[in-house]
Amino acid sequence: MGKVISIANQKGGVGKTTTAINLAASLAAVEHTTLLIDIDPQSNSTSGTGFEYKAIDNSIYQVMVEGFKARDTVMKTEIPYLDIIPSHINLVGAEIEMIDRPNREKILRSAISGMRDDYDFIIIDCPPSLGLLTINALTASDSVLIPVQCEYFALEGLGQLLNTIKIVRQHMNNNLIIEGVVLTMYDIRTRLSNQVADEVKRYFDDRVFETVISRNVRLAEAPSFGKPVLLYDSVSIGSKNYLALAREIVTRNKKLFKNSSVFTDKSKEASVNREP
């Protein structure tokens, strides 16, 4: 059974969607079947993997609001082993449309329950809020990964997110854990980045990933071309960082896999251009 990981932080601009896209692509690049679910109405994970929302017939909106089967909305990406359930701008009103639904916090969990055996990892890109869509994602997940940018006020609002996770754990999903905290937008040249990194590590201790996502021009450029950074520039610092993060996550979850070939030299050099 695959593991479901939500990428969540209600603060915008922390690298949440960048992490969702590139972590999913990196897990696929090391040959773990991966599904990326975009439940952010901004649809940035959708466009960042090469899909224009105007050309999409069925999306996560149809799953959560109209009752479509999640499997019927899955789309193949350019990367072998990576599929996506896209988002749509219509999702912006979904929380209001779902408000009177019974068990409205568990709609996504019910929708994807039959797909967990199809993938090693299911990555959910949450909106930058703690509304009903994010609650659905947390309720459907085994764990939550929290991106924290290495900038001033990095920890601002995290207490609210942690409280929301606690409430979800108590009332809707008692198996939910924090997968880890990943530091993003790290610049080794600045004192601020190092100070923030130290502060986050003091706050979260061993839940902080060893892998740090550095500031990288290619990583910032890739979404405008509708590609994960692995496809845009496979040798960039951004690509190396997210591949390292993917391997760290697989290592933490190696009990899920009987055959962890991700650690072989061959898989470490996995090419995203490989034919499926």
PDB file of C-alpha atoms in Angstrom:
ATOM      1  CA  MET A   1       0.000   0.000   0.000  1.00  0.00           C
ATOM      2  CA  GLY A   2       1.392   3.376  -1.023  1.00  0.00           C
ATOM      3  CA  LYS A   3       2.081   6.232   1.337  1.00  0.00           C
ATOM      4  CA  VAL A   4       0.075   9.461   1.097  1.00  0.00           C
ATOM      5  CA  ILE A   5       2.028  12.633   1.925  1.00  0.00           C
ATOM      6  CA  SER A   6       0.491  16.117   1.991  1.00  0.00           C
ATOM      7  CA  ILE A   7       2.721  19.125   1.309  1.00  0.00           C
ATOM      8  CA  ALA A   8       1.242  21.858   3.501  1.00  0.00           C
ATOM      9  CA  ASN A   9       1.964  25.318   4.832  1.00  0.00           C
ATOM     10  CA  GLN A  10      -0.705  28.008   4.960  1.00  0.00           C
ATOM     11  CA  LYS A  11       1.944  30.676   4.468  1.00  0.00           C
ATOM     12  CA  GLY A  12       2.441  31.483   0.794  1.00  0.00           C
ATOM     13  CA  GLY A  13       5.786  31.702  -0.953  1.00  0.00           C
ATOM     14  CA  VAL A  14       7.535  28.973   1.020  1.00  0.00           C
ATOM     15  CA  GLY A  15       8.179  26.596  -1.885  1.00  0.00           C
ATOM     16  CA  LYS A  16       5.199  24.345  -1.230  1.00  0.00           C
ATOM     17  CA  THR A  17       4.173  23.776  -4.839  1.00  0.00           C
ATOM     18  CA  THR A  18       7.793  23.710  -6.023  1.00  0.00           C
ATOM     19  CA  THR A  19       8.388  20.946  -3.488  1.00  0.00           C
ATOM     20  CA  ALA A  20       5.245  19.040  -4.487  1.00  0.00           C
ATOM     21  CA  ILE A  21       6.145  19.070  -8.196  1.00  0.00           C
ATOM     22  CA  ASN A  22       9.833  18.293  -7.853  1.00  0.00           C
ATOM     23  CA  LEU A  23       9.581  15.785  -5.026  1.00  0.00           C
ATOM     24  CA  ALA A  24       6.949  13.840  -6.978  1.00  0.00           C
ATOM     25  CA  ALA A  25       9.108  13.984 -10.127  1.00  0.00           C
ATOM     26  CA  SER A  26      12.202  12.886  -8.187  1.00  0.00           C
ATOM     27  CA  LEU A  27      10.416   9.942  -6.552  1.00  0.00           C
ATOM     28  CA  ALA A  28       9.332   8.886 -10.044  1.00  0.00           C
ATOM     29  CA  ALA A  29      12.869   9.370 -11.385  1.00  0.00           C
ATOM     30  CA  VAL A  30      14.163   6.821  -8.887  1.00  0.00           C
ATOM     31  CA  GLU A  31      11.492   4.419 -10.111  1.00  0.00           C
ATOM     32  CA  HIS A  32       8.813   4.724  -7.471  1.00  0.00           C
ATOM     33  CA  THR A  33       5.328   4.936  -8.942  1.00  0.00           C
ATOM     34  CA  THR A  34       3.992   8.308  -7.852  1.00  0.00           C
ATOM     35  CA  LEU A  35       0.694  10.170  -8.100  1.00  0.00           C
ATOM     36  CA  LEU A  36       0.639  13.954  -7.668  1.00  0.00           C
ATOM     37  CA  ILE A  37      -2.740  15.366  -6.621  1.00  0.00           C
ATOM     38  CA  ASP A  38      -3.208  19.106  -7.070  1.00  0.00           C
ATOM     39  CA  ILE A  39      -5.940  20.417  -4.764  1.00  0.00           C
ATOM     40  CA  ASP A  40      -4.832  24.052  -4.932  1.00  0.00           C
ATOM     41  CA  PRO A  41      -7.297  26.158  -6.974  1.00  0.00           C
ATOM     42  CA  GLN A  42      -4.307  28.093  -8.352  1.00  0.00           C
ATOM     43  CA  SER A  43      -3.424  24.906 -10.275  1.00  0.00           C
ATOM     44  CA  ASN A  44       0.307  25.600 -10.181  1.00  0.00           C
ATOM     45  CA  SER A  45       1.276  21.935  -9.786  1.00  0.00           C
ATOM     46  CA  THR A  46      -0.900  21.210 -12.808  1.00  0.00           C
ATOM     47  CA  SER A  47       0.695  23.871 -15.015  1.00  0.00           C
ATOM     48  CA  GLY A  48       4.135  23.090 -13.570  1.00  0.00           C
ATOM     49  CA  THR A  49       3.921  19.557 -14.940  1.00  0.00           C
ATOM     50  CA  GLY A  50       2.894  20.691 -18.406  1.00  0.00           C
ATOM     51  CA  PHE A  51      -0.916  20.826 -18.296  1.00  0.00           C
ATOM     52  CA  GLU A  52      -3.063  23.876 -19.024  1.00  0.00           C
ATOM     53  CA  TYR A  53      -6.183  23.873 -16.857  1.00  0.00           C
ATOM     54  CA  LYS A  54      -8.295  25.238 -19.746  1.00  0.00           C
ATOM     55  CA  ALA A  55      -7.581  22.043 -21.702  1.00  0.00           C
ATOM     56  CA  ILE A  56      -8.537  19.718 -18.816  1.00  0.00           C
ATOM     57  CA  ASP A  57     -11.949  18.053 -18.925  1.00  0.00           C
ATOM     58  CA  ASN A  58     -11.934  16.301 -15.564  1.00  0.00           C
ATOM     59  CA  SER A  59     -10.004  17.354 -12.476  1.00  0.00           C
ATOM     60  CA  ILE A  60      -9.954  16.987  -8.710  1.00  0.00           C
ATOM     61  CA  TYR A  61     -12.948  19.368  -8.716  1.00  0.00           C
ATOM     62  CA  GLN A  62     -15.106  16.713 -10.387  1.00  0.00           C
ATOM     63  CA  VAL A  63     -13.861  14.155  -7.846  1.00  0.00           C
ATOM     64  CA  MET A  64     -14.577  16.210  -4.736  1.00  0.00           C
ATOM     65  CA  VAL A  65     -17.705  18.082  -5.811  1.00  0.00           C
ATOM     66  CA  GLU A  66     -19.386  15.996  -8.513  1.00  0.00           C
ATOM     67  CA  GLY A  67     -18.500  12.519  -7.281  1.00  0.00           C
ATOM     68  CA  PHE A  68     -16.339  11.365 -10.196  1.00  0.00           C
ATOM     69  CA  LYS A  69     -14.050   8.387  -9.616  1.00  0.00           C
ATOM     70  CA  ALA A  70     -10.533   9.633  -8.901  1.00  0.00           C
ATOM     71  CA  ARG A  71      -9.017   7.006 -11.196  1.00  0.00           C
ATOM     72  CA  ASP A  72     -10.957   8.455 -14.139  1.00  0.00           C
ATOM     73  CA  THR A  73      -9.241  11.847 -13.746  1.00  0.00           C
ATOM     74  CA  VAL A  74      -5.631  10.593 -13.692  1.00  0.00           C
ATOM     75  CA  MET A  75      -3.340  11.938 -16.418  1.00  0.00           C
ATOM     76  CA  LYS A  76       0.086  10.690 -17.492  1.00  0.00           C
ATOM     77  CA  THR A  77       3.003  13.128 -17.367  1.00  0.00           C
ATOM     78  CA  GLU A  78       6.185  13.262 -19.435  1.00  0.00           C
ATOM     79  CA  ILE A  79       8.041  11.459 -16.655  1.00  0.00           C
ATOM     80  CA  PRO A  80       7.713   7.676 -16.464  1.00  0.00           C
ATOM     81  CA  TYR A  81       6.177   6.496 -13.175  1.00  0.00           C
ATOM     82  CA  LEU A  82       4.565   9.914 -12.533  1.00  0.00           C
ATOM     83  CA  ASP A  83       0.821  10.558 -12.897  1.00  0.00           C
ATOM     84  CA  ILE A  84      -1.229  13.563 -11.837  1.00  0.00           C
ATOM     85  CA  ILE A  85      -4.794  14.372 -10.874  1.00  0.00           C
ATOM     86  CA  PRO A  86      -4.964  17.991 -12.024  1.00  0.00           C
ATOM     87  CA  SER A  87      -6.667  20.948 -10.406  1.00  0.00           C
ATOM     88  CA  HIS A  88      -8.972  23.550 -11.960  1.00  0.00           C
ATOM     89  CA  ILE A  89      -9.919  27.135 -11.200  1.00  0.00           C
ATOM     90  CA  ASN A  90     -13.448  25.900 -10.408  1.00  0.00           C
ATOM     91  CA  LEU A  91     -12.010  24.456  -7.209  1.00  0.00           C
ATOM     92  CA  VAL A  92     -11.974  27.972  -5.769  1.00  0.00           C
ATOM     93  CA  GLY A  93     -15.659  27.564  -4.854  1.00  0.00           C
ATOM     94  CA  ALA A  94     -15.481  23.929  -3.817  1.00  0.00           C
ATOM     95  CA  GLU A  95     -15.399  24.589  -0.083  1.00  0.00           C
ATOM     96  CA  ILE A  96     -18.769  26.343  -0.263  1.00  0.00           C
ATOM     97  CA  GLU A  97     -20.225  23.605  -2.477  1.00  0.00           C
ATOM     98  CA  MET A  98     -19.035  20.927  -0.050  1.00  0.00           C
ATOM     99  CA  ILE A  99     -20.202  22.636   3.126  1.00  0.00           C
ATOM    100  CA  ASP A 100     -23.449  20.671   3.505  1.00  0.00           C
ATOM    101  CA  ARG A 101     -22.015  17.321   2.435  1.00  0.00           C
ATOM    102  CA  PRO A 102     -21.959  14.575   5.078  1.00  0.00           C
ATOM    103  CA  ASN A 103     -18.417  13.684   6.152  1.00  0.00           C
ATOM    104  CA  ARG A 104     -17.169  16.582   4.058  1.00  0.00           C
ATOM    105  CA  GLU A 105     -13.702  16.358   5.660  1.00  0.00           C
ATOM    106  CA  LYS A 106     -13.289  12.784   4.374  1.00  0.00           C
ATOM    107  CA  ILE A 107     -14.301  13.188   0.733  1.00  0.00           C
ATOM    108  CA  LEU A 108     -10.746  12.987  -0.609  1.00  0.00           C
ATOM    109  CA  ARG A 109      -9.826  10.051   1.624  1.00  0.00           C
ATOM    110  CA  SER A 110     -12.785   8.070   0.310  1.00  0.00           C
ATOM    111  CA  ALA A 111     -12.015   9.071  -3.274  1.00  0.00           C
ATOM    112  CA  ILE A 112      -8.395   7.854  -3.280  1.00  0.00           C
ATOM    113  CA  SER A 113      -8.718   4.869  -0.943  1.00  0.00           C
ATOM    114  CA  GLY A 114      -8.959   2.449  -3.854  1.00  0.00           C
ATOM    115  CA  MET A 115      -5.824   3.859  -5.511  1.00  0.00           C
ATOM    116  CA  ARG A 116      -3.323   3.415  -2.695  1.00  0.00           C
ATOM    117  CA  ASP A 117      -2.238   0.022  -4.023  1.00  0.00           C
ATOM    118  CA  ASP A 118      -1.540   1.536  -7.449  1.00  0.00           C
ATOM    119  CA  TYR A 119       1.307   3.806  -6.300  1.00  0.00           C
ATOM    120  CA  ASP A 120       4.291   3.788  -3.973  1.00  0.00           C
ATOM    121  CA  PHE A 121       3.700   7.441  -3.122  1.00  0.00           C
ATOM    122  CA  ILE A 122       0.754   9.815  -3.437  1.00  0.00           C
ATOM    123  CA  ILE A 123       1.802  13.463  -3.028  1.00  0.00           C
ATOM    124  CA  ILE A 124      -0.903  16.077  -2.357  1.00  0.00           C
ATOM    125  CA  ASP A 125      -0.224  19.756  -3.050  1.00  0.00           C
ATOM    126  CA  CYS A 126      -2.423  21.710  -0.622  1.00  0.00           C
ATOM    127  CA  PRO A 127      -3.649  25.296  -1.000  1.00  0.00           C
ATOM    128  CA  PRO A 128      -1.935  28.015   1.080  1.00  0.00           C
ATOM    129  CA  SER A 129      -4.714  28.001   3.681  1.00  0.00           C
ATOM    130  CA  LEU A 130      -6.110  25.809   6.444  1.00  0.00           C
ATOM    131  CA  GLY A 131      -9.592  25.511   4.959  1.00  0.00           C
ATOM    132  CA  LEU A 132     -11.698  22.499   4.037  1.00  0.00           C
ATOM    133  CA  LEU A 133      -9.512  21.462   1.099  1.00  0.00           C
ATOM    134  CA  THR A 134      -6.404  21.249   3.284  1.00  0.00           C
ATOM    135  CA  ILE A 135      -8.379  19.449   6.001  1.00  0.00           C
ATOM    136  CA  ASN A 136      -9.433  16.897   3.359  1.00  0.00           C
ATOM    137  CA  ALA A 137      -5.816  16.406   2.354  1.00  0.00           C
ATOM    138  CA  LEU A 138      -4.628  15.922   5.928  1.00  0.00           C
ATOM    139  CA  THR A 139      -7.475  13.531   6.662  1.00  0.00           C
ATOM    140  CA  ALA A 140      -6.535  11.486   3.572  1.00  0.00           C
ATOM    141  CA  SER A 141      -2.803  11.421   4.359  1.00  0.00           C
ATOM    142  CA  ASP A 142      -0.422   9.249   6.322  1.00  0.00           C
ATOM    143  CA  SER A 143       1.876  12.199   6.909  1.00  0.00           C
ATOM    144  CA  VAL A 144       2.461  15.874   6.204  1.00  0.00           C
ATOM    145  CA  LEU A 145       5.657  17.427   4.885  1.00  0.00           C
ATOM    146  CA  ILE A 146       6.152  21.080   5.848  1.00  0.00           C
ATOM    147  CA  PRO A 147       8.321  23.364   3.664  1.00  0.00           C
ATOM    148  CA  VAL A 148       9.859  26.269   5.587  1.00  0.00           C
ATOM    149  CA  GLN A 149      11.672  29.042   3.743  1.00  0.00           C
ATOM    150  CA  CYS A 150      15.001  30.306   5.085  1.00  0.00           C
ATOM    151  CA  GLU A 151      13.792  33.882   5.385  1.00  0.00           C
ATOM    152  CA  TYR A 152      12.641  36.302   8.058  1.00  0.00           C
ATOM    153  CA  PHE A 153       9.445  35.227   9.871  1.00  0.00           C
ATOM    154  CA  ALA A 154      10.064  31.633   8.721  1.00  0.00           C
ATOM    155  CA  LEU A 155       8.266  30.165  11.733  1.00  0.00           C
ATOM    156  CA  GLU A 156       5.391  32.631  11.567  1.00  0.00           C
ATOM    157  CA  GLY A 157       2.074  30.793  11.434  1.00  0.00           C
ATOM    158  CA  LEU A 158       3.569  27.340  11.910  1.00  0.00           C
ATOM    159  CA  GLY A 159       1.967  27.100  15.340  1.00  0.00           C
ATOM    160  CA  GLN A 160      -1.434  27.381  13.688  1.00  0.00           C
ATOM    161  CA  LEU A 161      -0.548  24.654  11.177  1.00  0.00           C
ATOM    162  CA  LEU A 162       0.700  22.353  13.932  1.00  0.00           C
ATOM    163  CA  ASN A 163      -2.510  22.988  15.882  1.00  0.00           C
ATOM    164  CA  THR A 164      -4.573  22.081  12.802  1.00  0.00           C
ATOM    165  CA  ILE A 165      -2.564  18.866  12.407  1.00  0.00           C
ATOM    166  CA  LYS A 166      -3.236  18.092  16.069  1.00  0.00           C
ATOM    167  CA  ILE A 167      -6.995  18.636  15.632  1.00  0.00           C
ATOM    168  CA  VAL A 168      -7.093  16.447  12.519  1.00  0.00           C
ATOM    169  CA  ARG A 169      -5.165  13.744  14.366  1.00  0.00           C
ATOM    170  CA  GLN A 170      -7.586  13.869  17.320  1.00  0.00           C
ATOM    171  CA  HIS A 171     -10.852  13.925  15.390  1.00  0.00           C
ATOM    172  CA  MET A 172     -10.394  12.654  11.831  1.00  0.00           C
ATOM    173  CA  ASN A 173      -7.107  10.838  11.267  1.00  0.00           C
ATOM    174  CA  ASN A 174      -5.317   9.561  14.356  1.00  0.00           C
ATOM    175  CA  ASN A 175      -2.546   8.021  12.229  1.00  0.00           C
ATOM    176  CA  LEU A 176      -1.392  11.368  10.801  1.00  0.00           C
ATOM    177  CA  ILE A 177       2.265  12.168  11.537  1.00  0.00           C
ATOM    178  CA  ILE A 178       4.705  14.878  10.494  1.00  0.00           C
ATOM    179  CA  GLU A 179       6.865  13.372   7.753  1.00  0.00           C
ATOM    180  CA  GLY A 180       9.389  16.134   8.239  1.00  0.00           C
ATOM    181  CA  VAL A 181      10.288  19.764   7.725  1.00  0.00           C
ATOM    182  CA  VAL A 182      12.293  20.731   4.662  1.00  0.00           C
ATOM    183  CA  LEU A 183      14.236  23.990   4.503  1.00  0.00           C
ATOM    184  CA  THR A 184      13.740  25.814   1.203  1.00  0.00           C
ATOM    185  CA  MET A 185      15.279  28.870  -0.492  1.00  0.00           C
ATOM    186  CA  TYR A 186      18.513  28.309   1.437  1.00  0.00           C
ATOM    187  CA  ASP A 187      21.434  30.602   0.572  1.00  0.00           C
ATOM    188  CA  ILE A 188      24.675  29.471   2.202  1.00  0.00           C
ATOM    189  CA  ARG A 189      26.188  32.914   1.615  1.00  0.00           C
ATOM    190  CA  THR A 190      23.803  34.724   3.933  1.00  0.00           C
ATOM    191  CA  ARG A 191      23.857  34.809   7.702  1.00  0.00           C
ATOM    192  CA  LEU A 192      20.053  34.939   7.748  1.00  0.00           C
ATOM    193  CA  SER A 193      19.673  31.542   6.042  1.00  0.00           C
ATOM    194  CA  ASN A 194      22.000  29.928   8.560  1.00  0.00           C
ATOM    195  CA  GLN A 195      20.244  31.603  11.488  1.00  0.00           C
ATOM    196  CA  VAL A 196      16.820  30.492  10.264  1.00  0.00           C
ATOM    197  CA  ALA A 197      18.082  26.945   9.658  1.00  0.00           C
ATOM    198  CA  ASP A 198      19.421  26.780  13.214  1.00  0.00           C
ATOM    199  CA  GLU A 199      16.147  28.145  14.604  1.00  0.00           C
ATOM    200  CA  VAL A 200      14.030  25.635  12.667  1.00  0.00           C
ATOM    201  CA  LYS A 201      16.260  22.764  13.796  1.00  0.00           C
ATOM    202  CA  ARG A 202      15.940  23.865  17.422  1.00  0.00           C
ATOM    203  CA  TYR A 203      12.168  24.011  17.047  1.00  0.00           C
ATOM    204  CA  PHE A 204      11.631  20.720  15.149  1.00  0.00           C
ATOM    205  CA  ASP A 205      14.758  18.801  16.189  1.00  0.00           C
ATOM    206  CA  ASP A 206      15.193  15.513  14.279  1.00  0.00           C
ATOM    207  CA  ARG A 207      12.081  16.071  12.174  1.00  0.00           C
ATOM    208  CA  VAL A 208      14.071  18.440   9.929  1.00  0.00           C
ATOM    209  CA  PHE A 209      15.341  16.730   6.765  1.00  0.00           C
ATOM    210  CA  GLU A 210      19.093  16.663   6.247  1.00  0.00           C
ATOM    211  CA  THR A 211      18.496  17.703   2.649  1.00  0.00           C
ATOM    212  CA  VAL A 212      18.196  21.464   2.174  1.00  0.00           C
ATOM    213  CA  ILE A 213      16.705  23.046  -0.953  1.00  0.00           C
ATOM    214  CA  SER A 214      19.032  25.819  -2.113  1.00  0.00           C
ATOM    215  CA  ARG A 215      18.052  28.933  -4.012  1.00  0.00           C
ATOM    216  CA  ASN A 216      18.515  28.042  -7.670  1.00  0.00           C
ATOM    217  CA  VAL A 217      17.724  29.988 -10.828  1.00  0.00           C
ATOM    218  CA  ARG A 218      16.903  26.866 -12.864  1.00  0.00           C
ATOM    219  CA  LEU A 219      14.509  25.703 -10.165  1.00  0.00           C
ATOM    220  CA  ALA A 220      12.720  29.068 -10.332  1.00  0.00           C
ATOM    221  CA  GLU A 221      12.615  29.058 -14.148  1.00  0.00           C
ATOM    222  CA  ALA A 222      11.300  25.515 -14.653  1.00  0.00           C
ATOM    223  CA  PRO A 223       7.569  26.188 -13.893  1.00  0.00           C
ATOM    224  CA  SER A 224       7.351  28.814 -16.633  1.00  0.00           C
ATOM    225  CA  PHE A 225       8.268  26.045 -19.097  1.00  0.00           C
ATOM    226  CA  GLY A 226       5.720  23.637 -17.600  1.00  0.00           C
ATOM    227  CA  LYS A 227       8.408  21.218 -16.448  1.00  0.00           C
ATOM    228  CA  PRO A 228       9.802  19.843 -13.200  1.00  0.00           C
ATOM    229  CA  VAL A 229      13.396  20.973 -12.822  1.00  0.00           C
ATOM    230  CA  LEU A 230      14.583  17.420 -13.619  1.00  0.00           C
ATOM    231  CA  LEU A 231      13.258  17.819 -17.153  1.00  0.00           C
ATOM    232  CA  TYR A 232      14.304  21.449 -17.471  1.00  0.00           C
ATOM    233  CA  ASP A 233      17.879  21.018 -16.235  1.00  0.00           C
ATOM    234  CA  SER A 234      18.724  17.599 -14.834  1.00  0.00           C
ATOM    235  CA  VAL A 235      22.182  18.625 -13.592  1.00  0.00           C
ATOM    236  CA  SER A 236      21.141  21.785 -11.762  1.00  0.00           C
ATOM    237  CA  ILE A 237      21.479  22.250  -8.011  1.00  0.00           C
ATOM    238  CA  GLY A 238      17.681  22.187  -7.748  1.00  0.00           C
ATOM    239  CA  SER A 239      17.508  18.773  -9.424  1.00  0.00           C
ATOM    240  CA  LYS A 240      20.219  17.372  -7.160  1.00  0.00           C
ATOM    241  CA  ASN A 241      18.525  18.759  -4.048  1.00  0.00           C
ATOM    242  CA  TYR A 242      15.129  17.237  -4.811  1.00  0.00           C
ATOM    243  CA  LEU A 243      16.630  13.886  -5.817  1.00  0.00           C
ATOM    244  CA  ALA A 244      18.437  13.864  -2.474  1.00  0.00           C
ATOM    245  CA  LEU A 245      15.181  14.695  -0.669  1.00  0.00           C
ATOM    246  CA  ALA A 246      13.382  11.889  -2.510  1.00  0.00           C
ATOM    247  CA  ARG A 247      16.056   9.387  -1.490  1.00  0.00           C
ATOM    248  CA  GLU A 248      15.903  10.599   2.102  1.00  0.00           C
ATOM    249  CA  ILE A 249      12.141  10.067   2.164  1.00  0.00           C
ATOM    250  CA  VAL A 250      12.493   6.597   0.637  1.00  0.00           C
ATOM    251  CA  THR A 251      15.137   5.782   3.251  1.00  0.00           C
ATOM    252  CA  ARG A 252      12.808   6.868   6.052  1.00  0.00           C
ATOM    253  CA  ASN A 253      10.056   4.725   4.569  1.00  0.00           C
ATOM    254  CA  LYS A 254      12.099   1.760   3.343  1.00  0.00           C
ATOM    255  CA  LYS A 255       9.962  -0.659   5.348  1.00  0.00           C
ATOM    256  CA  LEU A 256       7.212   0.046   2.815  1.00  0.00           C
ATOM    257  CA  PHE A 257       9.268  -1.527   0.052  1.00  0.00           C
ATOM    258  CA  LYS A 258      10.474  -5.089  -0.129  1.00  0.00           C
ATOM    259  CA  ASN A 259      12.963  -4.177  -2.845  1.00  0.00           C
ATOM    260  CA  SER A 260      14.638  -0.849  -2.261  1.00  0.00           C
ATOM    261  CA  SER A 261      16.729  -0.684  -5.451  1.00  0.00           C
ATOM    262  CA  VAL A 262      16.715   3.099  -5.104  1.00  0.00           C
ATOM    263  CA  PHE A 263      20.057   2.824  -3.339  1.00  0.00           C
ATOM    264  CA  THR A 264      21.907   1.099  -6.157  1.00  0.00           C
ATOM    265  CA  ASP A 265      24.395   3.039  -8.274  1.00  0.00           C
ATOM    266  CA  LYS A 266      22.224   2.471 -11.315  1.00  0.00           C
ATOM    267  CA  SER A 267      19.131   4.016  -9.757  1.00  0.00           C
ATOM    268  CA  LYS A 268      21.128   6.918  -8.307  1.00  0.00           C
ATOM    269  CA  GLU A 269      21.887   7.911 -11.854  1.00  0.00           C
ATOM    270  CA  ALA A 270      18.316   7.321 -13.017  1.00  0.00           C
ATOM    271  CA  SER A 271      17.463   9.346 -16.066  1.00  0.00           C
ATOM    272  CA  VAL A 272      14.073  10.957 -16.353  1.00  0.00           C
ATOM    273  CA  ASN A 273      14.295  10.382 -20.081  1.00  0.00           C
ATOM    274  CA  ARG A 274      14.067   6.620 -19.616  1.00  0.00           C
ATOM    275  CA  GLU A 275      11.252   4.959 -21.498  1.00  0.00           C
ATOM    276  CA  PRO A 276       8.623   3.421 -19.164  1.00  0.00           C
TER     277      PRO A 276
END
